[in-house]
XYZ file of C-alpha atoms in Angstrom:
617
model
C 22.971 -21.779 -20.172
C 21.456 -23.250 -16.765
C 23.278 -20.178 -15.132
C 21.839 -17.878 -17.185
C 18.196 -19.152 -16.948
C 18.153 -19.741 -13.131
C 19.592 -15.947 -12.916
C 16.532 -14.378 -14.927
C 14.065 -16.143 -12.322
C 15.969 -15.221 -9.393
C 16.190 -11.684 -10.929
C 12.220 -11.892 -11.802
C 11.485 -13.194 -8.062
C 13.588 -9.777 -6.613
C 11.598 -7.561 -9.382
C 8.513 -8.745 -8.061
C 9.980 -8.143 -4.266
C 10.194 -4.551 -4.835
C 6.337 -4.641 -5.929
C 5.545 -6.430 -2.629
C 7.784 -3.705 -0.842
C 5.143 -1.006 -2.277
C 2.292 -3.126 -1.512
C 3.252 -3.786 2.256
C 3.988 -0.264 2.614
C 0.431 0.770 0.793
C -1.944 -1.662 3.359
C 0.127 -0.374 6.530
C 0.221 3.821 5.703
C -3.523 3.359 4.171
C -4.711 1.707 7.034
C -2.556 3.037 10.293
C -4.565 5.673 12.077
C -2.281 9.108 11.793
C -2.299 10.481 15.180
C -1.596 7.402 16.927
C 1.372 6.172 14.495
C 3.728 4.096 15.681
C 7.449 3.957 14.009
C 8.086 0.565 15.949
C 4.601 -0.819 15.547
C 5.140 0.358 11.487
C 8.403 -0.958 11.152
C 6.589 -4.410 12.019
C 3.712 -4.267 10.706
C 5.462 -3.488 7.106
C 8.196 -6.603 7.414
C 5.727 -8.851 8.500
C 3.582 -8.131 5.893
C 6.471 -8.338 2.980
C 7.447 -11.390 4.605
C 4.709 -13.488 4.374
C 3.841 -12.406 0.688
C 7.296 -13.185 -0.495
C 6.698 -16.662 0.983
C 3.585 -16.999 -1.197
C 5.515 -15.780 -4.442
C 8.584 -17.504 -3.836
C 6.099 -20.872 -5.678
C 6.128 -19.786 -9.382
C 9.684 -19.551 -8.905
C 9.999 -22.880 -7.548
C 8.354 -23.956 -10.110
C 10.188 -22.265 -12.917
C 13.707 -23.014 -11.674
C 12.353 -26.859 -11.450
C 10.503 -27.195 -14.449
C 13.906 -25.321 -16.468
C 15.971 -28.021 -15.663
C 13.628 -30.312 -18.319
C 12.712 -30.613 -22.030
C 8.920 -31.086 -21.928
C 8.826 -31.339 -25.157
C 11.213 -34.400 -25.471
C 9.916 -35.733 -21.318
C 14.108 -35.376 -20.392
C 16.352 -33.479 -18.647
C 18.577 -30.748 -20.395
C 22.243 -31.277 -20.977
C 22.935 -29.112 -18.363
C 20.880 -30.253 -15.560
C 23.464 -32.633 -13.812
C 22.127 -34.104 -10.631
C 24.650 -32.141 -8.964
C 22.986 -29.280 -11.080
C 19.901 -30.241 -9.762
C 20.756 -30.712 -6.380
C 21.998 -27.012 -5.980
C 19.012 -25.733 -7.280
C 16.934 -27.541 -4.756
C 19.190 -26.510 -1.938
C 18.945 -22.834 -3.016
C 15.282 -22.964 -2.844
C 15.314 -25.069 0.361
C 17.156 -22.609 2.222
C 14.985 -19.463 0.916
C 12.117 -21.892 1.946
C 13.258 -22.562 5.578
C 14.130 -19.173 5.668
C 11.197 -17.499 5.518
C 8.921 -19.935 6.922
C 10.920 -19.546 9.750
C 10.845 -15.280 9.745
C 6.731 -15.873 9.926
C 6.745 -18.099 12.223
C 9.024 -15.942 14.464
C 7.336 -12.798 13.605
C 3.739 -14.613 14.377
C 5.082 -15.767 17.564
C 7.641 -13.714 19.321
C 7.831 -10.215 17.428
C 4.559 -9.160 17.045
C 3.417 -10.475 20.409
C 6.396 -8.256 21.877
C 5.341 -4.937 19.555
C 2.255 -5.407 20.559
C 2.774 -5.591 24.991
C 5.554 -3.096 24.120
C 3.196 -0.642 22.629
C 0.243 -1.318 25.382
C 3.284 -0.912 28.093
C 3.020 2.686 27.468
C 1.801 5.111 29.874
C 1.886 8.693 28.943
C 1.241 9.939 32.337
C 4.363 7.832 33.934
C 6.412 8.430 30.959
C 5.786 12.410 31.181
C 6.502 12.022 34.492
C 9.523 10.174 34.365
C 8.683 6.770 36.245
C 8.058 4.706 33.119
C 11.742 4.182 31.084
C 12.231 1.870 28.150
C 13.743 -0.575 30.479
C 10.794 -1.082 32.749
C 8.423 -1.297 29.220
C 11.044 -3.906 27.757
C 10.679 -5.759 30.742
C 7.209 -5.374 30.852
C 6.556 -6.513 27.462
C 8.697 -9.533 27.843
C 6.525 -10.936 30.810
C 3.421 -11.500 28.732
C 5.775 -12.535 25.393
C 7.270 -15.374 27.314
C 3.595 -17.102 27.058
C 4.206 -16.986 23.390
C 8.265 -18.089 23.697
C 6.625 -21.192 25.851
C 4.126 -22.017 22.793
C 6.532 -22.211 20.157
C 9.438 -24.185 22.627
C 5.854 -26.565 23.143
C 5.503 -27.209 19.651
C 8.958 -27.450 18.493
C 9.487 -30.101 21.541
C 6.052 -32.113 20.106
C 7.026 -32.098 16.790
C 10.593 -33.089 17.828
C 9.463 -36.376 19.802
C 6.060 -37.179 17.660
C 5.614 -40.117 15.966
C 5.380 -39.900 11.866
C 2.560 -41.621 9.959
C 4.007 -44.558 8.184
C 0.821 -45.938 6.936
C 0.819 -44.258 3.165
C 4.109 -45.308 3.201
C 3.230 -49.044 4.360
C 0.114 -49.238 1.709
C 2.445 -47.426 -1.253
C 5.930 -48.960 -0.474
C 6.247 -49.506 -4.083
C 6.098 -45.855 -4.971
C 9.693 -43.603 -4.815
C 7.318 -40.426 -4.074
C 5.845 -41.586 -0.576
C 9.316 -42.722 0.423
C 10.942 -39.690 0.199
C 8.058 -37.557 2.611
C 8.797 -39.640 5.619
C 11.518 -37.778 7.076
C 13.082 -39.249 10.344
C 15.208 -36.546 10.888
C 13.762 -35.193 14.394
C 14.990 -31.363 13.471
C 12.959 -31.192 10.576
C 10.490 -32.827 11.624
C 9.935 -30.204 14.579
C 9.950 -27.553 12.113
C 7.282 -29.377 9.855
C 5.035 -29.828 12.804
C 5.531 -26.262 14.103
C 4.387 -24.966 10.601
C 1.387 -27.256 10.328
C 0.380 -26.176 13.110
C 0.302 -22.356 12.035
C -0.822 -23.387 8.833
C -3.869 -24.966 10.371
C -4.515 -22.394 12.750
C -4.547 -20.364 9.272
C -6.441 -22.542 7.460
C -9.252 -21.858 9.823
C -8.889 -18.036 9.860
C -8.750 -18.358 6.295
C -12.064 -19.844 5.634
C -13.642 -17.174 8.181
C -12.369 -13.834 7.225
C -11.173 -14.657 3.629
C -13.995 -17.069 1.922
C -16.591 -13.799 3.192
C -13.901 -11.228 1.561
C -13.771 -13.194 -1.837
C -17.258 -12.654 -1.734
C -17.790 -8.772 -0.648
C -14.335 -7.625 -3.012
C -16.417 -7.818 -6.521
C -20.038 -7.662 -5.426
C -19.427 -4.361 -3.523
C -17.895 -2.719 -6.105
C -20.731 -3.918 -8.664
C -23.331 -3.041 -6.165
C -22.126 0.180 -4.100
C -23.170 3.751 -5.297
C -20.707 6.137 -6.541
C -19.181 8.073 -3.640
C -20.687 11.989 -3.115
C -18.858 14.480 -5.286
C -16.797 15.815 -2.418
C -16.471 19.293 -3.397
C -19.641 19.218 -3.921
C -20.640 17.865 -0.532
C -18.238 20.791 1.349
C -19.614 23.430 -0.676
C -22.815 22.308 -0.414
C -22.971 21.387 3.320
C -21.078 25.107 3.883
C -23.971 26.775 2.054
C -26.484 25.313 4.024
C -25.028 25.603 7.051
C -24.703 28.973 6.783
C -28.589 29.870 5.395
C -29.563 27.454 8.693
C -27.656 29.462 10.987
C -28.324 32.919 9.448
C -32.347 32.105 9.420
C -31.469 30.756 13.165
C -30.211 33.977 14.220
C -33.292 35.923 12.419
C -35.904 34.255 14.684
C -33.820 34.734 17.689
C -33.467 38.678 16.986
C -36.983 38.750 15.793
C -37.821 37.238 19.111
C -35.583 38.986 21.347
C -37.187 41.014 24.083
C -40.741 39.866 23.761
C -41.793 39.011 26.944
C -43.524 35.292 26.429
C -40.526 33.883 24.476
C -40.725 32.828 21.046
C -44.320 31.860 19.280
C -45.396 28.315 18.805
C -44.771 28.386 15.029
C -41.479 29.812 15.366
C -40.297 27.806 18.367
C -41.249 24.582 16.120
C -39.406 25.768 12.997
C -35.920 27.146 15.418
C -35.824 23.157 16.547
C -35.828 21.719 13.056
C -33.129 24.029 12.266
C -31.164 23.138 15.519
C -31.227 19.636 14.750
C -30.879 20.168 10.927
C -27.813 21.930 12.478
C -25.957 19.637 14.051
C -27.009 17.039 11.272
C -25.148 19.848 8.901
C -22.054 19.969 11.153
C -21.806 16.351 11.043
C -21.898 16.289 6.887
C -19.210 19.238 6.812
C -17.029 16.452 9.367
C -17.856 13.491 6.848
C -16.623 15.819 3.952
C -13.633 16.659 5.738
C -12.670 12.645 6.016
C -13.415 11.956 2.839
C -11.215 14.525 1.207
C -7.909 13.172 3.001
C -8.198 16.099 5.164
C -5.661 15.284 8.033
C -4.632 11.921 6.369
C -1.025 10.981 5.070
C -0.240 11.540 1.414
C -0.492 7.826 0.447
C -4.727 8.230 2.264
C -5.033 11.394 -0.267
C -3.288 9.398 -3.415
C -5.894 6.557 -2.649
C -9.290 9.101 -2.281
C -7.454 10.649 -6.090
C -7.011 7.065 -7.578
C -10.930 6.053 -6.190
C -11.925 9.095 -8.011
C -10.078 8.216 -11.471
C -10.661 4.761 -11.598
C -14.469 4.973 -10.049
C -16.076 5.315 -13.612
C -14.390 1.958 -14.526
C -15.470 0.280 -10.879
C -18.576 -1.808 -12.378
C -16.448 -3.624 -14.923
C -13.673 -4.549 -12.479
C -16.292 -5.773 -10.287
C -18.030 -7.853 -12.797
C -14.212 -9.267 -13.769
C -13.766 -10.053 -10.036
C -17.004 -12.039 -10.081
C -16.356 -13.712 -12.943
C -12.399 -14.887 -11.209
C -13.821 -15.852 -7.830
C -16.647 -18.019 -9.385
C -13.612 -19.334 -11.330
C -11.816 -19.820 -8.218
C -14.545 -21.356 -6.771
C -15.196 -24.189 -9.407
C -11.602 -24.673 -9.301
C -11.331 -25.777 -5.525
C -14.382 -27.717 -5.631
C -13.141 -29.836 -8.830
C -9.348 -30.484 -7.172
C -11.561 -31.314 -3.626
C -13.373 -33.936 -5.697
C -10.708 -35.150 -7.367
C -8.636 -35.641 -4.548
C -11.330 -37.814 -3.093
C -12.422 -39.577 -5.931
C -8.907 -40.022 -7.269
C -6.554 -40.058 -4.364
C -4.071 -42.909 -4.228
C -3.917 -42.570 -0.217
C -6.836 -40.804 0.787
C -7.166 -39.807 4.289
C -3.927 -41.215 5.356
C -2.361 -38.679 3.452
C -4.552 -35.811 3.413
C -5.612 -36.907 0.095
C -2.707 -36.101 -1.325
C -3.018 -35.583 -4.969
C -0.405 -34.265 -7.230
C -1.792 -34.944 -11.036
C -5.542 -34.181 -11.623
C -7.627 -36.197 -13.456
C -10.488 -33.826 -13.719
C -9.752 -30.856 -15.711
C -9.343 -27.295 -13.348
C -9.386 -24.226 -15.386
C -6.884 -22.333 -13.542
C -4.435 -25.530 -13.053
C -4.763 -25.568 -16.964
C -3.770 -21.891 -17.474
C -1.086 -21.908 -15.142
C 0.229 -25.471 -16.759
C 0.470 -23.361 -20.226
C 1.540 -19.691 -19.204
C 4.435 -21.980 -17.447
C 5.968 -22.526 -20.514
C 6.803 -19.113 -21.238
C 8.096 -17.581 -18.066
C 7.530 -15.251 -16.774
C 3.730 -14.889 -17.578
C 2.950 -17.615 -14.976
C 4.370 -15.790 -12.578
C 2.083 -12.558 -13.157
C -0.867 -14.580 -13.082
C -0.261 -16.000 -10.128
C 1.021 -12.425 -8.447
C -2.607 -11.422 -9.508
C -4.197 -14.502 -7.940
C -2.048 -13.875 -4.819
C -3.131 -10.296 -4.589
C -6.567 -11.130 -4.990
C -6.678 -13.350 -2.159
C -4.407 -10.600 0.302
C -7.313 -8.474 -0.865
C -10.017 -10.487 -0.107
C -8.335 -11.366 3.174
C -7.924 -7.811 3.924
C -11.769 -6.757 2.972
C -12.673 -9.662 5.215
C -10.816 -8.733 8.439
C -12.405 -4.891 7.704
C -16.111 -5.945 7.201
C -16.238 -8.893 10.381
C -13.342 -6.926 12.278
C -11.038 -8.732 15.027
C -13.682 -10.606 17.112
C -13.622 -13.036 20.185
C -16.955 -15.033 19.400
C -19.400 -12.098 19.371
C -17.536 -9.712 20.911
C -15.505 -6.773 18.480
C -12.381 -6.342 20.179
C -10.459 -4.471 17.451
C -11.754 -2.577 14.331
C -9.954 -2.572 10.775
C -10.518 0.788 8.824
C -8.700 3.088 6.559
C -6.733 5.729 8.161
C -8.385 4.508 11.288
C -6.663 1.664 12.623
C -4.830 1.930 16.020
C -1.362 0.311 15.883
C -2.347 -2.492 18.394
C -5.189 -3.592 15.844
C -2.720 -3.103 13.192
C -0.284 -5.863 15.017
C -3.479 -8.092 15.356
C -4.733 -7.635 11.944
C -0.985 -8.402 10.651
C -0.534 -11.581 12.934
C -3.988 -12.645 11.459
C -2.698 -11.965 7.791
C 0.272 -13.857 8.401
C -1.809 -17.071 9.556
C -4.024 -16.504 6.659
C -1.213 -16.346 4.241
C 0.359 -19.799 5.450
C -3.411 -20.879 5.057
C -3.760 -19.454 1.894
C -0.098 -21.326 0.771
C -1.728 -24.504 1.569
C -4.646 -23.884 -0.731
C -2.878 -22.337 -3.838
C -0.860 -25.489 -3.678
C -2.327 -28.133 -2.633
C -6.298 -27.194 -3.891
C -6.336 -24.224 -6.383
C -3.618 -25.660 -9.273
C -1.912 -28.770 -7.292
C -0.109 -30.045 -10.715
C 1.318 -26.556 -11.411
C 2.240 -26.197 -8.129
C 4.581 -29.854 -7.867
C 5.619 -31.002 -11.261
C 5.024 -27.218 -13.138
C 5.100 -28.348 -16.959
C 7.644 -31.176 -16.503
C 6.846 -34.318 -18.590
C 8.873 -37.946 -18.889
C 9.179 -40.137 -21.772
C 7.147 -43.468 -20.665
C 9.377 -46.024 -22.740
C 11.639 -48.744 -21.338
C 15.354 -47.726 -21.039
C 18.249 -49.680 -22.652
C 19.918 -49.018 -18.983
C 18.564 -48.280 -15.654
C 20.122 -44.883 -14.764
C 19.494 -43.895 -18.670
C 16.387 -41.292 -19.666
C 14.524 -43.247 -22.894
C 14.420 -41.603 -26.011
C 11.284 -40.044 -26.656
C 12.091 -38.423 -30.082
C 10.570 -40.089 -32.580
C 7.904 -41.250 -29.918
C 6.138 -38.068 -28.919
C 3.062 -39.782 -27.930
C 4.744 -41.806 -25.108
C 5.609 -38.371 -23.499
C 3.430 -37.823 -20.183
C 2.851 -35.361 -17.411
C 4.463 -36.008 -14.446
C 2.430 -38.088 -12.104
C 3.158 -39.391 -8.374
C 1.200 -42.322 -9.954
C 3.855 -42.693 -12.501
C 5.571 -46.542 -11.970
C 8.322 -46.503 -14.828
C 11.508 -45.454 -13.138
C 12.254 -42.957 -15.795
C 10.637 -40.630 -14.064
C 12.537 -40.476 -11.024
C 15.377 -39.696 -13.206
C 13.220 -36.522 -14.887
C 10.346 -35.408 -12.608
C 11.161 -33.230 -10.236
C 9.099 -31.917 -7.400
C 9.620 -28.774 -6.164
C 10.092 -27.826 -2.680
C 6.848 -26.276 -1.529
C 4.508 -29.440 -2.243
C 7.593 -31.074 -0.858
C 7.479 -30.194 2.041
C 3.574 -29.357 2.666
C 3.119 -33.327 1.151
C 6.174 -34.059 4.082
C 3.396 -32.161 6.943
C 0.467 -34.188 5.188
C 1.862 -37.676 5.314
C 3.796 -37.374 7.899
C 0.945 -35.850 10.200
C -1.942 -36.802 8.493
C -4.785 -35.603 11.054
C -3.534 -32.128 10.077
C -3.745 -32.876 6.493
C -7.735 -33.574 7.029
C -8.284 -30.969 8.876
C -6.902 -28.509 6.323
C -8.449 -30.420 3.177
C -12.122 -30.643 4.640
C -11.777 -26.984 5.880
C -11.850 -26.404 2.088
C -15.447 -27.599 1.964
C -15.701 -24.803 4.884
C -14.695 -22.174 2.646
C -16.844 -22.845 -0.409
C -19.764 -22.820 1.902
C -19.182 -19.826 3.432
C -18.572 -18.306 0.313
C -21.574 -19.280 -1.395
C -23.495 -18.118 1.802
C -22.117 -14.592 1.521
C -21.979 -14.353 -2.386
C -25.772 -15.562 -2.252
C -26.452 -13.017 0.884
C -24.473 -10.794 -1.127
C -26.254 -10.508 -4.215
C -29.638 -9.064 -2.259
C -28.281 -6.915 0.102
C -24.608 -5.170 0.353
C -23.565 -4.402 3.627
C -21.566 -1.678 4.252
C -18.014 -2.354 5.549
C -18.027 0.089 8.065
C -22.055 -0.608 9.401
C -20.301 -1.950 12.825
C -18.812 0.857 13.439
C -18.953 3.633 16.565
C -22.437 5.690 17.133
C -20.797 8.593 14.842
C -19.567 6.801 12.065
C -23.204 5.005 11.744
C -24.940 8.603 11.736
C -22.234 9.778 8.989
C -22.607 6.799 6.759
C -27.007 7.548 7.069
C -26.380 11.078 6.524
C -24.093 10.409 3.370
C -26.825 8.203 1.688
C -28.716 11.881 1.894
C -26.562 13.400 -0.513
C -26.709 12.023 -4.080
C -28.394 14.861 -5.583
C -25.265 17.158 -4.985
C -23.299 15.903 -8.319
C -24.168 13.242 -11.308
C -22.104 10.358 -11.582
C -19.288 11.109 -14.234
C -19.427 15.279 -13.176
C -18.956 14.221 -8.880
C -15.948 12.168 -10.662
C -13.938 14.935 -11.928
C -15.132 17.190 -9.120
C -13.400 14.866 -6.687
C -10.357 14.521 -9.058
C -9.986 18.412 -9.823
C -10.906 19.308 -6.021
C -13.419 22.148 -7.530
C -17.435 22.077 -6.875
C -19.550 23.643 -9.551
C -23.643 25.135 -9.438
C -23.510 25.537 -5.642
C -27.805 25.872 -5.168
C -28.358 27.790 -1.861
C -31.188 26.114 -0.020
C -34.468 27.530 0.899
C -34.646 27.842 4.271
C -37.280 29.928 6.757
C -40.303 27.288 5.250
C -43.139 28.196 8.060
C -44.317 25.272 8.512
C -40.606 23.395 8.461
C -41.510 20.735 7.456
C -38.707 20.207 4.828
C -36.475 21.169 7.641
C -37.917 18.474 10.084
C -37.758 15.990 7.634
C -33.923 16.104 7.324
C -33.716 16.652 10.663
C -34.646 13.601 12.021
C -32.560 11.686 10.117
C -30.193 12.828 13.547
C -30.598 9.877 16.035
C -28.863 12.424 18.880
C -31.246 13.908 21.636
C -32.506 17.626 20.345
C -30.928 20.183 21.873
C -32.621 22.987 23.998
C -33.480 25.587 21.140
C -31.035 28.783 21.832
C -29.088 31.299 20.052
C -26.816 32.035 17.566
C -24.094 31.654 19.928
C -24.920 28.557 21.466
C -25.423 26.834 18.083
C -21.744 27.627 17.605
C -21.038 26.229 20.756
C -23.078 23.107 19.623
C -20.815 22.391 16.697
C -17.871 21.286 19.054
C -19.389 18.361 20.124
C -20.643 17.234 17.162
């Protein structure tokens, strides 16, 4: 029976692997820029990516494959749970564990950083050329990667020889829980360092890029205008462009030959059109983009499912809001718990393992628990939300030293070396983001799962009391809990094991990543608040063209009503093309839209040299 149940979570965890497969391989193709992709810098970019999101899903199973081994009904452990039984399980999930902390932590530090050299090693000149060979590029690469091979051999060697925190221990020697952190085994306790350390450093990053995302995800879709009909805009934008240069090449020929050039009034009304022009050409480009045009087919699917699901966009974002202010509560209830609570307070991180003060989302995940695996999709949802916010955060800041942009995250625009930064920065955010789901968001869930013990004296010390006829005396597993029963039900499972083990054992990192909660919730109120007057635009950061493009589409909502620029965009057809009326003599109209081009005005010419125009623009 224990066979059988621990097989339907395993099989349940690889289910949900092959959704993470489709979702690494989404974010990298939707993202990557085209004509600069990479099949190294992809091949990367998508393990790293399914890597660390199968760490942060491999917890409900944890939790399930603990919690099955108990009756929390009854508070004791199933027939079949054996220690030995018991013991396997743990060792399975301690391996899977080590396992892939130790593929992020080698990705973060030693394959990425190579990719990335690797990729800037290239020269196109040498390599056409034949001076530049893989070799001299693999050697190349490996000069600047040894900085990062001397980083990890420095933390691995401090974590080795560091002293462990014995003070929780010292203060709670009477509790079995504390006891069995302290590790003294020097291996392990180089690994445990190594990963605090990244999860720190991703702690941080997370309350920068991620706390702003969680904010911008639902109010931008509340907030943000429907996209232009983009049919409409092409056909549109054509139309025009064509009655601009046609009435264009009418004032030329009308002009041609007469000896003082064109008139005044004519000369005023051939510049609006020049820079209405280039204003068009620019519109035509932006209609181009947003159609997929020159994008891969997952870019296209996307720009199809926006259009489907963009009727439907308020009420997701309104959900959304309604989630992250959930969210929110949540982490600032387990924050003040932990320090109100807490039974070793900062010498432990606050470590807290059964709240006292009720958290919504602990609650829901304590009761979808019990039927498995609807915990697990709730928490797959949670997960995803937080990738997602991570991801809108890195595209609306960007990659940044202090002030300073240095890379830029867009859709279908993202070079691969911003796509290796952007992924190392995910993968720090994710070990962040481990930290909080655990430890912060739904702590109980996340170390006892629905496991309960039956608090009644034993007729014999290694012997679970009896709790049938005594349901009251059945309780929640607790660290708190002093009758020795427990130890003989209550099981922790190996994630807060071993993120408690980092906490206690290095307990300066364990205050830096609990306070840097208080971090987050500020920021996000900041930008939720900020949010809720003004919306910024993701891409408002962007290059001198892409600002003009994103002005000029804010031009445009008259060319299709809300529900009819919907199926337009779905159906790929335009409908009630209106040709415009150009050749106004005063132009006023014409200068009007005109200006909204921030470029210097051209010298006013012919047809001919319009056309020539339209290539730089």
């Amino acid at each position: 029976m224990g066979l059988i149940a621990t097989s339907l979570i395993w099989v349940a965890y690889a289910v949900c692997l092959g959704i993470l497969f489709f979702v690494s391989g989404i974010f990298v193709f939707i993202y990557q820029k085209p004509s600069e992709r990479s099949l190294g810098v992809t091949i990367v970019c998508f393990i790293t990516v399914l890597s660390l999101l199968a760490t942060v899903l491999l917890l409900p199973v944890d939790v399930a494959l603990v919690s099955s081994t108990s009756a929390y009904k009854l508070g004791n452990k199933k027939d079949w749970a054996t220690p030995d039984a018991v013991d396997d399980i743990l060792l399975q999930l301690k391996i899977v564990y080590y396992a892939l902390y130790s593929v992020d932590a080698v990705l973060c530090l030693l394959v990425v950083p190579f990719t990335y050299f690797f990729y800037e090693e290239y020269d196109e000149v040498a390599a056409e050329e034949g001076t530049q060979t893989i070799g001299s590029r693999f050697w190349g690469a490996m000069k600047y990667t040894i900085g990062f091979v001397a980083l990890a051999l420095v933390l691995f060697l401090v974590g080795f020889f560091i002293p462990v925190a014995r003070k929780a221990r010292d203060e709670h020697r009477d509790l079995d829980f504390f006891k069995d952190l302290l590790t003294e085994n020097h291996g392990e306790r180089a690994l445990s360092f190594a990963i605090g350390i990244l999860i720190t450093v991703g702690t941080v990053l997370y309350c920068l890029y991620t706390a702003p995302g969680l904010a911008l995800l639902p109010l931008t879709l509340i907030k943000s205008a429907p996209s232009v009909s983009t049919p409409q805009l092409a056909a549109t934008t054509s139309s025009q462009l064509d009655e601009n240069r046609e009435r264009q090449r009418q004032l030329n020929g009308r002009n041609e030959g007469r000896e003082g050039g064109l008139e005044t009034r004519d000369r005023r009304e051939l510049e609006a059109l020049v820079r209405e022009e280039r204003t068009l050409v620019r519109r035509q480009r932006l209609a181009s983009e947003n159609s997929g045009e020159g994008q891969n087919f997952l870019v296209k699917v996307w720009i199809k499912a926006e259009a489907v699901f963009r009727p439907i966009k308020l009420i997701g974002g309104l959900l959304l809001v309604v989630v992250a202010l959930i969210v929110f509560a949540a982490m600032l209830i387990t924050c003040i718990d932990k320090i109100k609570n807490s039974v070793c307070r900062s010498s432990c991180g606050f470590l807290l393992a059964h709240t006292k003060i009720f958290n919504p989302i602990n609650w829901v995940l304590l009761k979808s628990s019990k039927i498995f695996p609807i915990d697990y999709i709730l928490f797959l949802l949670l997960a995803m939300l937080f990738f997602s916010s991570s991801v809108v955060g890195l595209a609306t800041i960007g990659i940044r030293f202090l002030w300073i942009t240095l890379f830029k995250i867009r859709k279908g625009k993202t070079t691969p070396n911003a796509m290796l930064m952007a992924t190392v920065l995910l993968t720090l955010i994710t070990l962040g983001l481990n930290y909080t789901l655990t430890m912060i968001i739904a702590p109980q869930y996340a170390t006892y799962g629905p496991q309960t013990f039956c608090d009644r004296p034993s007729h014999y010390p290694d012997e679970a009391p009896d709790c049938t006829n005594h349901r009251k005396a059945v309780k929640p597993c607790s660290e708190r809990a002093e009758n020795s029963a427990s130890q003989l039900v209550c099981t922790p499972t190996v994630v807060s094991t071993f993120l408690n083990r980092i906490m206690v054992n290095f307990p300066y990192l364990g205050l830096i990543n609990f306070w840097a909660q208080f971090a987050f919730l500020g920021i996000f109120v900041i930008v939720f608040l900020v949010m809720l007057f003004r919306v910024p635009k993701l891409d408002e950061d962007q290059a001198e063209d892409d600002l003009r493009e994103e002005e000029e589409e804010g031009l445009l909502a008259s060319t299709g009503r809300r529900f009819g620029a919907t199926w337009q965009d779905i159906t790929g057809q335009a409908k009630g093309v209106k040709r415009a009326n150009y050749g106004a003599v005063n132009g006023e109209a014409a200068a009007d839209r005109g200006t909204t081009d921030h470029g210097e005005e051209g010298p006013v010419g012919s047809v001919a040299g319009g056309a020539g125009r339209d290539s730089n623009w």
